[in-house]
Coordinates of C-alpha atoms in Angstrom, one line a residue:
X1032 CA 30.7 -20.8 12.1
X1033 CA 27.4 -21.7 10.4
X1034 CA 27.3 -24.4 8.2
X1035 CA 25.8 -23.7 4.5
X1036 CA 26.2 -27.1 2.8
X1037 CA 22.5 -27.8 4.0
X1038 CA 19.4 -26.3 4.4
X1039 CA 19.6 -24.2 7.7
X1040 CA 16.8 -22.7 9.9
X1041 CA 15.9 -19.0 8.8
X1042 CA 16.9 -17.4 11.9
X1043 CA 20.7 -19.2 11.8
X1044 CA 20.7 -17.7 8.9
X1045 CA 21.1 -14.3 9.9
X1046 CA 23.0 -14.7 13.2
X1047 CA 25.9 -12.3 13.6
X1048 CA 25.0 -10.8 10.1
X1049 CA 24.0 -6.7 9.7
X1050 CA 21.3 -5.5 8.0
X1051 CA 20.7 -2.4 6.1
X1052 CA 16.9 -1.5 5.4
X1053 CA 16.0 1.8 3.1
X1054 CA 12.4 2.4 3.8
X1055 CA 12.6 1.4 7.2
X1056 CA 10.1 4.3 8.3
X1057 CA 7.4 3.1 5.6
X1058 CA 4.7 0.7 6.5
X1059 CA 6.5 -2.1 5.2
X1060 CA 10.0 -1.3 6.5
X1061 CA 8.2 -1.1 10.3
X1062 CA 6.6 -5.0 9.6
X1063 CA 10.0 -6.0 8.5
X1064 CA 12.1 -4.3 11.5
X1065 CA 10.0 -5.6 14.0
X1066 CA 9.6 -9.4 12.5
X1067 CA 13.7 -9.2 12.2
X1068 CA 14.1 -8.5 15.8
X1069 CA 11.6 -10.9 17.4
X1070 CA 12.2 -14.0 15.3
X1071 CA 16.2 -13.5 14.1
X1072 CA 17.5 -13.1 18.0
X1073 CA 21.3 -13.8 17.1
X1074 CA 20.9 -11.0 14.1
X1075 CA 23.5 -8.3 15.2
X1076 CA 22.7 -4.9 13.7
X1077 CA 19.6 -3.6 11.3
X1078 CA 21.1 0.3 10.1
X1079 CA 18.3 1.9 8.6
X1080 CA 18.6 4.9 6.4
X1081 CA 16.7 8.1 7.7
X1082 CA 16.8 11.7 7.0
X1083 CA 16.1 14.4 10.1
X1084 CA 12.7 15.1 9.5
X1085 CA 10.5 18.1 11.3
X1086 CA 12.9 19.5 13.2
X1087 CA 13.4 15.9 14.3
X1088 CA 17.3 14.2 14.7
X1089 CA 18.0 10.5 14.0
X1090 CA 17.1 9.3 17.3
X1091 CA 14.1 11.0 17.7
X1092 CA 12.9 9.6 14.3
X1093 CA 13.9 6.0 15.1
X1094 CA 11.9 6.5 18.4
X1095 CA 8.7 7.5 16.5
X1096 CA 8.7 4.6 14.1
X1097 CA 9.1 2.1 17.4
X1098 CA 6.6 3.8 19.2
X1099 CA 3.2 2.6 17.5
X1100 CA 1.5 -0.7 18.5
X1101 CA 3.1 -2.6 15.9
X1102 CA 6.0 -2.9 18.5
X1103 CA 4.9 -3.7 21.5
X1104 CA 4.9 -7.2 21.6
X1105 CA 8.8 -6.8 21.0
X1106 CA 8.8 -4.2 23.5
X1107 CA 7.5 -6.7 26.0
X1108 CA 9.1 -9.6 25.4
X1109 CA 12.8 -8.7 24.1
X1110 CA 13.0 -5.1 24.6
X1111 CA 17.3 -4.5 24.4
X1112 CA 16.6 -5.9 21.1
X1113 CA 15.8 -2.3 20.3
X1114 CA 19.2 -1.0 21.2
X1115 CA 19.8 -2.8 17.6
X1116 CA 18.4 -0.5 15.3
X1117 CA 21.0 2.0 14.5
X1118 CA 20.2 5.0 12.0
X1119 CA 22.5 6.3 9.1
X1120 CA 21.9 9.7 7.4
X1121 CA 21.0 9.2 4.2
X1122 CA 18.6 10.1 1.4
X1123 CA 17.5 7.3 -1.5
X1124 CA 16.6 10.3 -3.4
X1125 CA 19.6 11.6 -3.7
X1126 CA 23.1 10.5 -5.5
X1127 CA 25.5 8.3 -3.0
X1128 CA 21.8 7.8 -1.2
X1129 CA 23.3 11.0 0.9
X1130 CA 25.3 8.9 2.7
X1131 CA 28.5 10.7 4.0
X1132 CA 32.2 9.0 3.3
X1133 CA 32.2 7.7 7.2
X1134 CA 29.1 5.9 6.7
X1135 CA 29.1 4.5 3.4
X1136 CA 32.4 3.4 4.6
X1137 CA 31.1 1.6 7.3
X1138 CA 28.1 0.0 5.9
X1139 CA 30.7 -1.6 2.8
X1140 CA 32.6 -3.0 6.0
X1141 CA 29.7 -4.3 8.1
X1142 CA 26.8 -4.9 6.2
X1143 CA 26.0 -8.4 4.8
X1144 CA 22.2 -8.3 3.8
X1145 CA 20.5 -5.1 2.1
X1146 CA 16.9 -4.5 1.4
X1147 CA 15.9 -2.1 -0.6
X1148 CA 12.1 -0.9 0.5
X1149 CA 12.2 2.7 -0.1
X1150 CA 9.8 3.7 -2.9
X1151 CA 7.3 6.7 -3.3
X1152 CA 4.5 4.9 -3.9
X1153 CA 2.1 8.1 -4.8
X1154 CA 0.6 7.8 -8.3
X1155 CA 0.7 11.4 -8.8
X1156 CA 4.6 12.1 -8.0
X1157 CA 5.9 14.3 -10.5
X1158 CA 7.8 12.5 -13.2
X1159 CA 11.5 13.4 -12.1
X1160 CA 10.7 13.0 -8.6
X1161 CA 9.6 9.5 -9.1
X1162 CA 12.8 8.6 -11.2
X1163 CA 15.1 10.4 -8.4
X1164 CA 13.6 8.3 -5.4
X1165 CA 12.2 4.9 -7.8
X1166 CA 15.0 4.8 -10.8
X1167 CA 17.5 6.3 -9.6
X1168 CA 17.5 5.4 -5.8
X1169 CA 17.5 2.2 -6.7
X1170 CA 21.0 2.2 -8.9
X1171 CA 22.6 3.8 -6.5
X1172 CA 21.5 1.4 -3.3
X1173 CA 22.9 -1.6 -6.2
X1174 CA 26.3 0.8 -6.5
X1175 CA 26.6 0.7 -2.6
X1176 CA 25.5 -3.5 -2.7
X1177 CA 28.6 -3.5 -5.2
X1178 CA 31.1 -2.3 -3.0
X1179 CA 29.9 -4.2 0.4
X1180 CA 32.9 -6.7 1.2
X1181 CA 30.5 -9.2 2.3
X1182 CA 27.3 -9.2 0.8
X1183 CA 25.1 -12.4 1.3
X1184 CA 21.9 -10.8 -0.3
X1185 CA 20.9 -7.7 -2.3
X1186 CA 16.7 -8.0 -2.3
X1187 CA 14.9 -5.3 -4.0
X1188 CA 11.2 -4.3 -3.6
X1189 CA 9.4 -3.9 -6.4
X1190 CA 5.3 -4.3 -7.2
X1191 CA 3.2 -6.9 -9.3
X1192 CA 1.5 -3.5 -10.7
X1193 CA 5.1 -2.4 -12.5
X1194 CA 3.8 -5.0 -15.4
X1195 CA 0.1 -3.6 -15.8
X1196 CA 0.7 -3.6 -19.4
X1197 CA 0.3 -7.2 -19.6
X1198 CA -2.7 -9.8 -18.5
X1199 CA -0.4 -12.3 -17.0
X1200 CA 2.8 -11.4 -15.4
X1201 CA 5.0 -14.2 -14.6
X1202 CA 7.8 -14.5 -12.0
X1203 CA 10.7 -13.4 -14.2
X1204 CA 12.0 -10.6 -16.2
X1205 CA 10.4 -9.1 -18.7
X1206 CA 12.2 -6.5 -21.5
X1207 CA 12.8 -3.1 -21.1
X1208 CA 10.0 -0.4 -21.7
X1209 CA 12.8 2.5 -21.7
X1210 CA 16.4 2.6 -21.2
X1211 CA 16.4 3.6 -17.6
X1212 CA 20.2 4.9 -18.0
X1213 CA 18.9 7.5 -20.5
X1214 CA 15.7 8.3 -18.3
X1215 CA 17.6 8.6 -15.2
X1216 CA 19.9 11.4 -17.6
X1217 CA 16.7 12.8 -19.1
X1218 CA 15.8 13.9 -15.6
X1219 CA 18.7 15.0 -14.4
X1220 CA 19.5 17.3 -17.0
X1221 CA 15.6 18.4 -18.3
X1222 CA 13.3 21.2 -16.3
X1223 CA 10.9 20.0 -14.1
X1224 CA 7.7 22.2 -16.4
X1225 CA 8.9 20.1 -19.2
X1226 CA 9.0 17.0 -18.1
X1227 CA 5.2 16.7 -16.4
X1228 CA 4.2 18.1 -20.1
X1229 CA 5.7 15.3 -21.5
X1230 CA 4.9 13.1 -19.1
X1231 CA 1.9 11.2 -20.5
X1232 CA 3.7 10.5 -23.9
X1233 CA 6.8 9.7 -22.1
X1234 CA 5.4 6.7 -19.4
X1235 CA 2.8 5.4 -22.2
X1236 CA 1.5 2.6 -21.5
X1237 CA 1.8 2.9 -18.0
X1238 CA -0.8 4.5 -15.9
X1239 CA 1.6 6.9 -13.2
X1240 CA 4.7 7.9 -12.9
X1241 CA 5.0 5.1 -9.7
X1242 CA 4.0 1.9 -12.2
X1243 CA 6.9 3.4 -15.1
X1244 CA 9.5 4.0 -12.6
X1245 CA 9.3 1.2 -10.8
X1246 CA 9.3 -0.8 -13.6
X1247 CA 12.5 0.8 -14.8
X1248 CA 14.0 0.0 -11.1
X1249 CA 13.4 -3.8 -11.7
X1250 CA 15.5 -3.1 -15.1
X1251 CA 18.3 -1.4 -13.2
X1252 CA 18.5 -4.4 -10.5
X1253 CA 18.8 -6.8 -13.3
X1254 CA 21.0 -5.2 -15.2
X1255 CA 24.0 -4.5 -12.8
X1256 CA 23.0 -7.3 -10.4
X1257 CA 22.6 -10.5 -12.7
X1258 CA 25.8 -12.8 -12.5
X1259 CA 27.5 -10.8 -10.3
X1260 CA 25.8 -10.0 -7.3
X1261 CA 23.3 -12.2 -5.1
X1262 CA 20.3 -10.2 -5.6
X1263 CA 16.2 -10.9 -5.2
X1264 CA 13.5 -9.0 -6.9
X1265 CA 10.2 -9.8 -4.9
X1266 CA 7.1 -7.8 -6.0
X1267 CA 4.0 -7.7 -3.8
X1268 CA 0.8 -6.7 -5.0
X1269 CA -1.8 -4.5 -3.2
X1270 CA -0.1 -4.7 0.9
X1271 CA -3.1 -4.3 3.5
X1272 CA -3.6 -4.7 7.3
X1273 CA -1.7 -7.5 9.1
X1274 CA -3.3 -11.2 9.7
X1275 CA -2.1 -11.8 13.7
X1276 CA 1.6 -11.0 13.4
X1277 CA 2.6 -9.7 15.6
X1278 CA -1.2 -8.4 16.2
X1279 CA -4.0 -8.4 13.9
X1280 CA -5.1 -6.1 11.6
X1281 CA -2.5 -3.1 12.1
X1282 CA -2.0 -0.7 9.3
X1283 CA -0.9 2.8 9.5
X1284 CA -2.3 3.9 6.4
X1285 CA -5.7 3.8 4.4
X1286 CA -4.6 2.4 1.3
X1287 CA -6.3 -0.7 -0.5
X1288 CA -9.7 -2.3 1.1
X1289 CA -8.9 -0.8 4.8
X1290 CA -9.7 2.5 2.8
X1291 CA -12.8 1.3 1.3
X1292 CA -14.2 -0.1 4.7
X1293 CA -13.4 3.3 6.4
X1294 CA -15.3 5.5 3.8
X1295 CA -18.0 3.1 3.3
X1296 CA -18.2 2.7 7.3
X1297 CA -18.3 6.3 8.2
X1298 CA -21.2 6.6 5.9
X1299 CA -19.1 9.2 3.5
X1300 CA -17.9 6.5 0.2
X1301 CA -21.5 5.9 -1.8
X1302 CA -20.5 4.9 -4.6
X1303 CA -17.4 3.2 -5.8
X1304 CA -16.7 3.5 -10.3
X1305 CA -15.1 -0.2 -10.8
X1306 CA -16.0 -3.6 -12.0
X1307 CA -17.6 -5.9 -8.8
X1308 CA -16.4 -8.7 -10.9
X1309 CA -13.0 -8.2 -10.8
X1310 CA -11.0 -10.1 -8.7
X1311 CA -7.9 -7.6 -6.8
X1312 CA -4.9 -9.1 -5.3
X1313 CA -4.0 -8.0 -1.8
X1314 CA -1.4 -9.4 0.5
X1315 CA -1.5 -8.8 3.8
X1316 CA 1.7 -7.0 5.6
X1317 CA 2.6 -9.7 7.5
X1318 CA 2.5 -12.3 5.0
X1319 CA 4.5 -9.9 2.4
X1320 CA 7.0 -9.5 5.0
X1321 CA 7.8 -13.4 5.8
X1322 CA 8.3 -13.6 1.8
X1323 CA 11.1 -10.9 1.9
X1324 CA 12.5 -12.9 4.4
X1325 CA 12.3 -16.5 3.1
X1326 CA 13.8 -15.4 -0.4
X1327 CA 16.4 -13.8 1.4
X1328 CA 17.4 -16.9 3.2
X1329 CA 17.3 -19.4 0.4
X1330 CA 19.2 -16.6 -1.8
X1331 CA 21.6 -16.5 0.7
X1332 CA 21.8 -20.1 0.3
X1333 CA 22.8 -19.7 -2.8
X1334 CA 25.8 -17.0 -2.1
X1335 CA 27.3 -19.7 0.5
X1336 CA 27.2 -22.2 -1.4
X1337 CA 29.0 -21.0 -4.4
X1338 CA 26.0 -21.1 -7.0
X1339 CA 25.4 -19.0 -9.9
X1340 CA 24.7 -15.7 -8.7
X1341 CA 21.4 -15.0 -11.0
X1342 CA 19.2 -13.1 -10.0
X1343 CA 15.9 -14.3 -8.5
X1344 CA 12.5 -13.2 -8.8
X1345 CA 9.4 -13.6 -7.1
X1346 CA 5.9 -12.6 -7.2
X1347 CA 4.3 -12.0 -3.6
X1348 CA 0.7 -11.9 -4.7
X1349 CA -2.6 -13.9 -3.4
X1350 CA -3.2 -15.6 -7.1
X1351 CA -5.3 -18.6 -6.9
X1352 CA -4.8 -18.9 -3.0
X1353 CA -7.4 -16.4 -1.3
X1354 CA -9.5 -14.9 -4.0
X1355 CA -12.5 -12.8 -3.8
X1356 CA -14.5 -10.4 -6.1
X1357 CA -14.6 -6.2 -5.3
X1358 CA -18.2 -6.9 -5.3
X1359 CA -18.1 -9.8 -2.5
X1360 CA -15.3 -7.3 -0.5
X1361 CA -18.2 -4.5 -0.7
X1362 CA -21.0 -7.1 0.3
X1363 CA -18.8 -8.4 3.0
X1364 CA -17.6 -4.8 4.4
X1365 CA -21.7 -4.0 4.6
X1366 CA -22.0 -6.9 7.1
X1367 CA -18.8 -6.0 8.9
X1368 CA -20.0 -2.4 9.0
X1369 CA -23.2 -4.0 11.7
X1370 CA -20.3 -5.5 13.5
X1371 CA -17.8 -3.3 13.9
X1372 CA -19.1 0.2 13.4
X1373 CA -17.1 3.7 13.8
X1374 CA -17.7 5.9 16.9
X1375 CA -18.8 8.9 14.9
X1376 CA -20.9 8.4 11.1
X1377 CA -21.7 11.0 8.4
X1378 CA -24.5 8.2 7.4
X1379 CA -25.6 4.5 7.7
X1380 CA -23.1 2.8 5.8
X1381 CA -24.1 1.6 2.6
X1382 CA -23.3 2.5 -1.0
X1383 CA -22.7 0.3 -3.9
X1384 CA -20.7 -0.5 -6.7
X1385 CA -21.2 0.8 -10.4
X1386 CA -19.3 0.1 -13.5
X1387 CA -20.9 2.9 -15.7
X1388 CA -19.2 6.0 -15.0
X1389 CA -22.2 8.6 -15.7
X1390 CA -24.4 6.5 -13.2
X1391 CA -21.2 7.1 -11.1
X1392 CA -21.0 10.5 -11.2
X1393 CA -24.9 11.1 -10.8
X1394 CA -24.3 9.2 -7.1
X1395 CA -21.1 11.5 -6.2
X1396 CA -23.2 14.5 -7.3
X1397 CA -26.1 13.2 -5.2
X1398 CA -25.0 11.1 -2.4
X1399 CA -21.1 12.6 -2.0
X1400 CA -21.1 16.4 -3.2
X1401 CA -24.9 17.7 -2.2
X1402 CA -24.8 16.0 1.5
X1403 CA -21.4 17.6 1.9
X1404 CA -22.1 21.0 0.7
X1405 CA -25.0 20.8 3.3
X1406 CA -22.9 19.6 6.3
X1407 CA -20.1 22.2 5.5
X1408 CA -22.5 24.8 5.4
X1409 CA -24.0 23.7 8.6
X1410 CA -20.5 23.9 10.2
X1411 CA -19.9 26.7 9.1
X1412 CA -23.0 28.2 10.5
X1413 CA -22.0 27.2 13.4
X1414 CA -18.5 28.8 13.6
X1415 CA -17.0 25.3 12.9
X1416 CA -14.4 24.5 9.9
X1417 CA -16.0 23.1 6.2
X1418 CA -14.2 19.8 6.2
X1419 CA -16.5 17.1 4.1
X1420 CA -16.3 18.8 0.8
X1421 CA -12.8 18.4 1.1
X1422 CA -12.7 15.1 1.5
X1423 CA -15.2 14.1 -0.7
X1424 CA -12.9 15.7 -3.2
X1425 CA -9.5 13.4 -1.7
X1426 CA -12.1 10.5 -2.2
X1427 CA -13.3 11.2 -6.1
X1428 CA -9.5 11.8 -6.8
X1429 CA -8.3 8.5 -5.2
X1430 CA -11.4 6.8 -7.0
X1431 CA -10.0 8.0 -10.3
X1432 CA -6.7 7.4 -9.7
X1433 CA -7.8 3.7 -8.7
X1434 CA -10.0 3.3 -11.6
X1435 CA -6.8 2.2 -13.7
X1436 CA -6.7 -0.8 -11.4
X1437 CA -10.2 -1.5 -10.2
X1438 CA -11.9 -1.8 -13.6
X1439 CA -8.9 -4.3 -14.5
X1440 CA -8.1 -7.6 -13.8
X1441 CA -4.4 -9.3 -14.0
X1442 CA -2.6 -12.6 -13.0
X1443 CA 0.3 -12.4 -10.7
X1444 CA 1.5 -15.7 -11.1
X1445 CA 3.3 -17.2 -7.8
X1446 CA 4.0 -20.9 -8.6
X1447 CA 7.8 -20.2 -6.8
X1448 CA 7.3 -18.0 -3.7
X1449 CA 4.5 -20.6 -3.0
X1450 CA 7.3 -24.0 -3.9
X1451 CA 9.8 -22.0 -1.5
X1452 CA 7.4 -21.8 1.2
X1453 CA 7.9 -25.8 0.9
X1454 CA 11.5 -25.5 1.1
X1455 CA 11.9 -24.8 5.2
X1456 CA 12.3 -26.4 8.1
X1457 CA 9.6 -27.7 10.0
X1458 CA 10.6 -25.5 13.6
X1459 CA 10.2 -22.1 10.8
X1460 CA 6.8 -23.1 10.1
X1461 CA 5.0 -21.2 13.1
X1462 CA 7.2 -18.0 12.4
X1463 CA 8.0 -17.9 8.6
X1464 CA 5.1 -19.8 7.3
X1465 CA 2.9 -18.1 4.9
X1466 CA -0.2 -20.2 5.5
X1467 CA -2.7 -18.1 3.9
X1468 CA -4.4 -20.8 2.4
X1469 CA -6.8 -21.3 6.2
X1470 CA -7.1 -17.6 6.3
X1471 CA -10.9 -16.6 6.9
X1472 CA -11.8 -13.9 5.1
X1473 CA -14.4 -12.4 6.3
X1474 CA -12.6 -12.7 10.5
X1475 CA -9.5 -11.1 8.4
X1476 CA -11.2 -7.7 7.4
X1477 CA -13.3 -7.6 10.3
X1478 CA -9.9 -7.7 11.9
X1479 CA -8.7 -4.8 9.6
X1480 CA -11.5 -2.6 10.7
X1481 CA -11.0 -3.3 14.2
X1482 CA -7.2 -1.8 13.3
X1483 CA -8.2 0.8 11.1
X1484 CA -10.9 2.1 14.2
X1485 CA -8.0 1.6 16.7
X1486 CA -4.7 2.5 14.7
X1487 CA -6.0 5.0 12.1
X1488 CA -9.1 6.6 13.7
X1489 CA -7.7 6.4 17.6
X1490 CA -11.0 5.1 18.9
X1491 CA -11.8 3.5 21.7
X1492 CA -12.7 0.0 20.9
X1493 CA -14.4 -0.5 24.2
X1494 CA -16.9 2.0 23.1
X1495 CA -18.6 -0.8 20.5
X1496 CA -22.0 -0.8 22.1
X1497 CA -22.7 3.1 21.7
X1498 CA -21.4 2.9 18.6
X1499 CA -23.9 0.0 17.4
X1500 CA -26.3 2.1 18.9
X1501 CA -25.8 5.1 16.6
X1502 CA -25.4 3.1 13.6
X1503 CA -29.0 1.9 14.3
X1504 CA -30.3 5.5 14.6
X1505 CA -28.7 6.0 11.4
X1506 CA -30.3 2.9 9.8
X1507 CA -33.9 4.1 11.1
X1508 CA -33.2 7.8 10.0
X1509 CA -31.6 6.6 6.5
X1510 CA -35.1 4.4 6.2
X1511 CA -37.0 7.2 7.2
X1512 CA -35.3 9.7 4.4
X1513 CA -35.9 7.0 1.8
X1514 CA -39.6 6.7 2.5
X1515 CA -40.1 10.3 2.7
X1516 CA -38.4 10.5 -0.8
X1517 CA -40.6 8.2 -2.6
X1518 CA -43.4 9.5 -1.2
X1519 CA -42.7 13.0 -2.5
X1520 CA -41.5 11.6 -5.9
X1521 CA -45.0 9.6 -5.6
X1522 CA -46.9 13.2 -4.9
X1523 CA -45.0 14.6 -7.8
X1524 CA -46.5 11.9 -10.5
X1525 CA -49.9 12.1 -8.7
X1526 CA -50.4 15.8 -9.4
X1527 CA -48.8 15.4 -12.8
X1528 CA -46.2 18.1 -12.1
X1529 CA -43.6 18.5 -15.2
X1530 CA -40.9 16.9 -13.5
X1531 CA -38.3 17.5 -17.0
X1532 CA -39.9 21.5 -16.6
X1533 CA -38.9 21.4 -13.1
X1534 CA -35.3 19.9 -13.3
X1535 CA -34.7 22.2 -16.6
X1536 CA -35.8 24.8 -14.3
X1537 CA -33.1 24.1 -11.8
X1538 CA -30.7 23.8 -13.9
X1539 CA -31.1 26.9 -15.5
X1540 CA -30.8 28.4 -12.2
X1541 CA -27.7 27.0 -11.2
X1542 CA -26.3 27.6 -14.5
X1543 CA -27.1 31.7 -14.0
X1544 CA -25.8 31.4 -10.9
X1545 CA -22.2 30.3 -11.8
X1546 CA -22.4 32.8 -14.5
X1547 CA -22.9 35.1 -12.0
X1548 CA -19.7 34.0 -10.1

């Protein structure tokens, strides 16, 4: 029997226990499976909550999720460690999560530790979908945590950004924006049409539909967990690209910086709408993922030892530990671009940062929209499919979604995640230490593009030299363009030609000829 009158290693801690993850096919969920099985070896089952997918059953899904690089380190060194990842039917979405009678009745039985992941995290999520899988997902993953016969820890994912309505958000709970029990009733029982008409009015202040919901979730945990069952709320900020564990720089998606250094690398992001003086608060997967864990152990600490079962909270953010401006990030993804460029560019990386939105928009008509209509129409010349204008258009709708958070600067105060980190033994340093305080930046993101070429882009990473060799083409031909256009701009002012005639003269044109549409 473990012993819990004493502080006890992290990995003892979850020997002969079972674990139940929601979200376990995410990004995070994936980070927190595989750091589970490698460092917890006495841990005895992780069920994960799936749904068949694609034509796909259980198995095949848990397959996919294992099969990316993220795993192979496990695979090598411990790979029946697999055989303990066992799926459960299920749907957070929907009431009971989906689960059948059989298997909510075995996860009551077995399961000791929960963690709640799941989350749509799209901004643009219609306003009762976000409640179903955000709100309302989350009440009922607390109604199963109620019933578990021997539950050690409930912990809840959440997000720093759930607070934007304040300038410093501190790690506790705050009051209600909305009662989420009449919210979770409002959608249920209200059409879908008149809902995302209301929706503006109805998540005022908040930005999305992803910052009110969650927000309501946090709310819900607190409300039916708070002296009765062990629960954790930790909210990360921005999650990017792994540090080294267990490899660096893995991501499978292009949220965050990782997005910014793939757009500004392939040559197609110009021009970013934000402040360069603001600092943003990103956490990388890895680290997020040893903080779920450490609050998890000392909460189940707490359970075995007969304390008060309130409910803790944490933020998971980089406040005051690794901070950087957007501006220096841009700067510093210029100089990584030399270093580590993409296989195939648009242009020579480059662009900049603006915080005026009209000087904005004149770059995306100029540098993003023009260039791409030009390209498409070569392709299409060509018999090949238009792609750029199409994502030019996913980038200036990201960029606007973003502009919410990249114009804005908040405090995500993490005195206590950073005191627990003091908390453990010395032999859980090398695996559960955070550590972030020697991380080098500019070696971390040059890391992440290294992922976000390998992971994301599938390219050959042995291919760097041809690939610095086109970027310096680029560079020459992008010098060359310049020249040429101030030397026509210079012939222009020579010969005194009307340059307001001319460009009233264009757009004259270009107005008839939408007219004409």
């Amino acid at each position: 029997m473990t012993s819990w009158e004493e502080t006890i290693p992290i990995p003892q801690c979850f020997a002969g226990k079972n674990v139940f993850i929601t979200g376990g096919s995410g990004f995070m969920g994936k980070v927190l499976i595989d750091k589970l099985l490698r460092c917890c070896p006495d841990l005895k089952t992780i069920y994960i909550l799936l749904r068949p997918k694609k034509g796909r059953n259980l198995e095949e899904r848990i397959k996919l999720i294992c099969d990316v690089p993220l795993f192979d380190k496990l695979k090598r060194e411990h790979p029946s460690r697999l055989q303990k990842i066992v799926p459960v039917a299920g749907d957070v979405s929907l009431l009971g999560l989906g689960l059948s009678d059989e298997s909510r009745s075995m996860l009551i039985k077995e399961v000791n530790i929960i963690y709640h992941v799941a989350a749509s995290v799209r901004f643009d999520d219609p306003l009762k979908d976000a409640i179903f899988m955000n709100t309302r997902g989350t009440r009922e993953a607390v109604h199963l945590a109620e019933e578990v016969e021997n539950l050690d820890v409930f912990l809840h994912v959440s997000t720093t950004y759930s607070h934007t309505d304040k300038e410093v958000i501190e790690e506790k709970m705050y009051p209600p924006i909305a009662d989420w029990r009449e919210t979770i009733k409002t959608a249920e029982n209200t059409d879908s049409h008149i809902l995302n008409v209301f929706t503006p009015h109805f998540i005022n202040p908040f930005p999305n539909t992803y910052t009110f919901t969650k927000r309501l979730a946090e709310n819900v945990v607190y409300d039916l967990c708070n002296g009765r069952i062990p629960a954790v709320i930790v909210r990360p900020s921005i999650v990017i690209s792994t540090i080294n564990d267990p490899i660096p720089g893995w991501t499978d998606n292009f949220n965050g910086p990782v997005g910014m250094l793939v757009g500004g690398g392939k040559g197609i992001l110009r021009s970013i709408y934000t402040n360069p003086d603001v600092i943003p608060d990103y956490v990388p997967a890895d680290m997020v993922i040893k903080s779920l864990i450490l609050t998890s152990w000392a909460k189940a600490i707490e359970t075995h030892k007969g304390e008060r079962l309130n409910t803790s909270i944490y933020n998971a953010s980089n406040n005051n530990v690794n901070n950087m401006t957007l501006g220096d990030m841009v700067e510093m993804g210029a100089k990584i671009a030399w270093e580590v460029p993409f296989n195939t560019i648009l242009w020579y990386p480059g662009g900049a940062i603006t915080k005026f939105y009209t000087v904005h928009l004149l770059k995306v008509i100029l540098y993003h929209l023009l260039p791409a209509l030009f390209i498409d129409g070569l392709l299409k010349l060509f018999g090949h499919k238009p792609i750029l204008l199409k994502i030019q258009r996913k980038i200036y709708i990201a960029n606007m979604a973003l502009q919410f958070y990249m114009t804005r600067e908040w405090t995500f105060v993490n005195n206590k995640i950073i005191k627990l980190e003091t908390s453990i033994l010395p032999l859980d340093e090398a695996d559960f230490g955070l550590g972030k305080k020697d991380l080098d930046r500019f070696e971390y993101f040059k890391s992440a593009a290294l992922g976000a070429k390998r992971y994301l882009l599938k390219e050959d990473i042995n291919c760097m030299e041809q690939a610095k060799k086109n970027s310096q083409r680029m560079y020459v031909l992008s010098v060359a363009c310049k020249i040429l256009w101030y030397l026509a701009i210079a012939h222009f002012l020579i010969n005194k030609i009307n340059i307001l005639d001319l460009l009233g003269h264009l757009v004259n044109k270009i107005i008839l000829y939408l007219n004409n549409l």
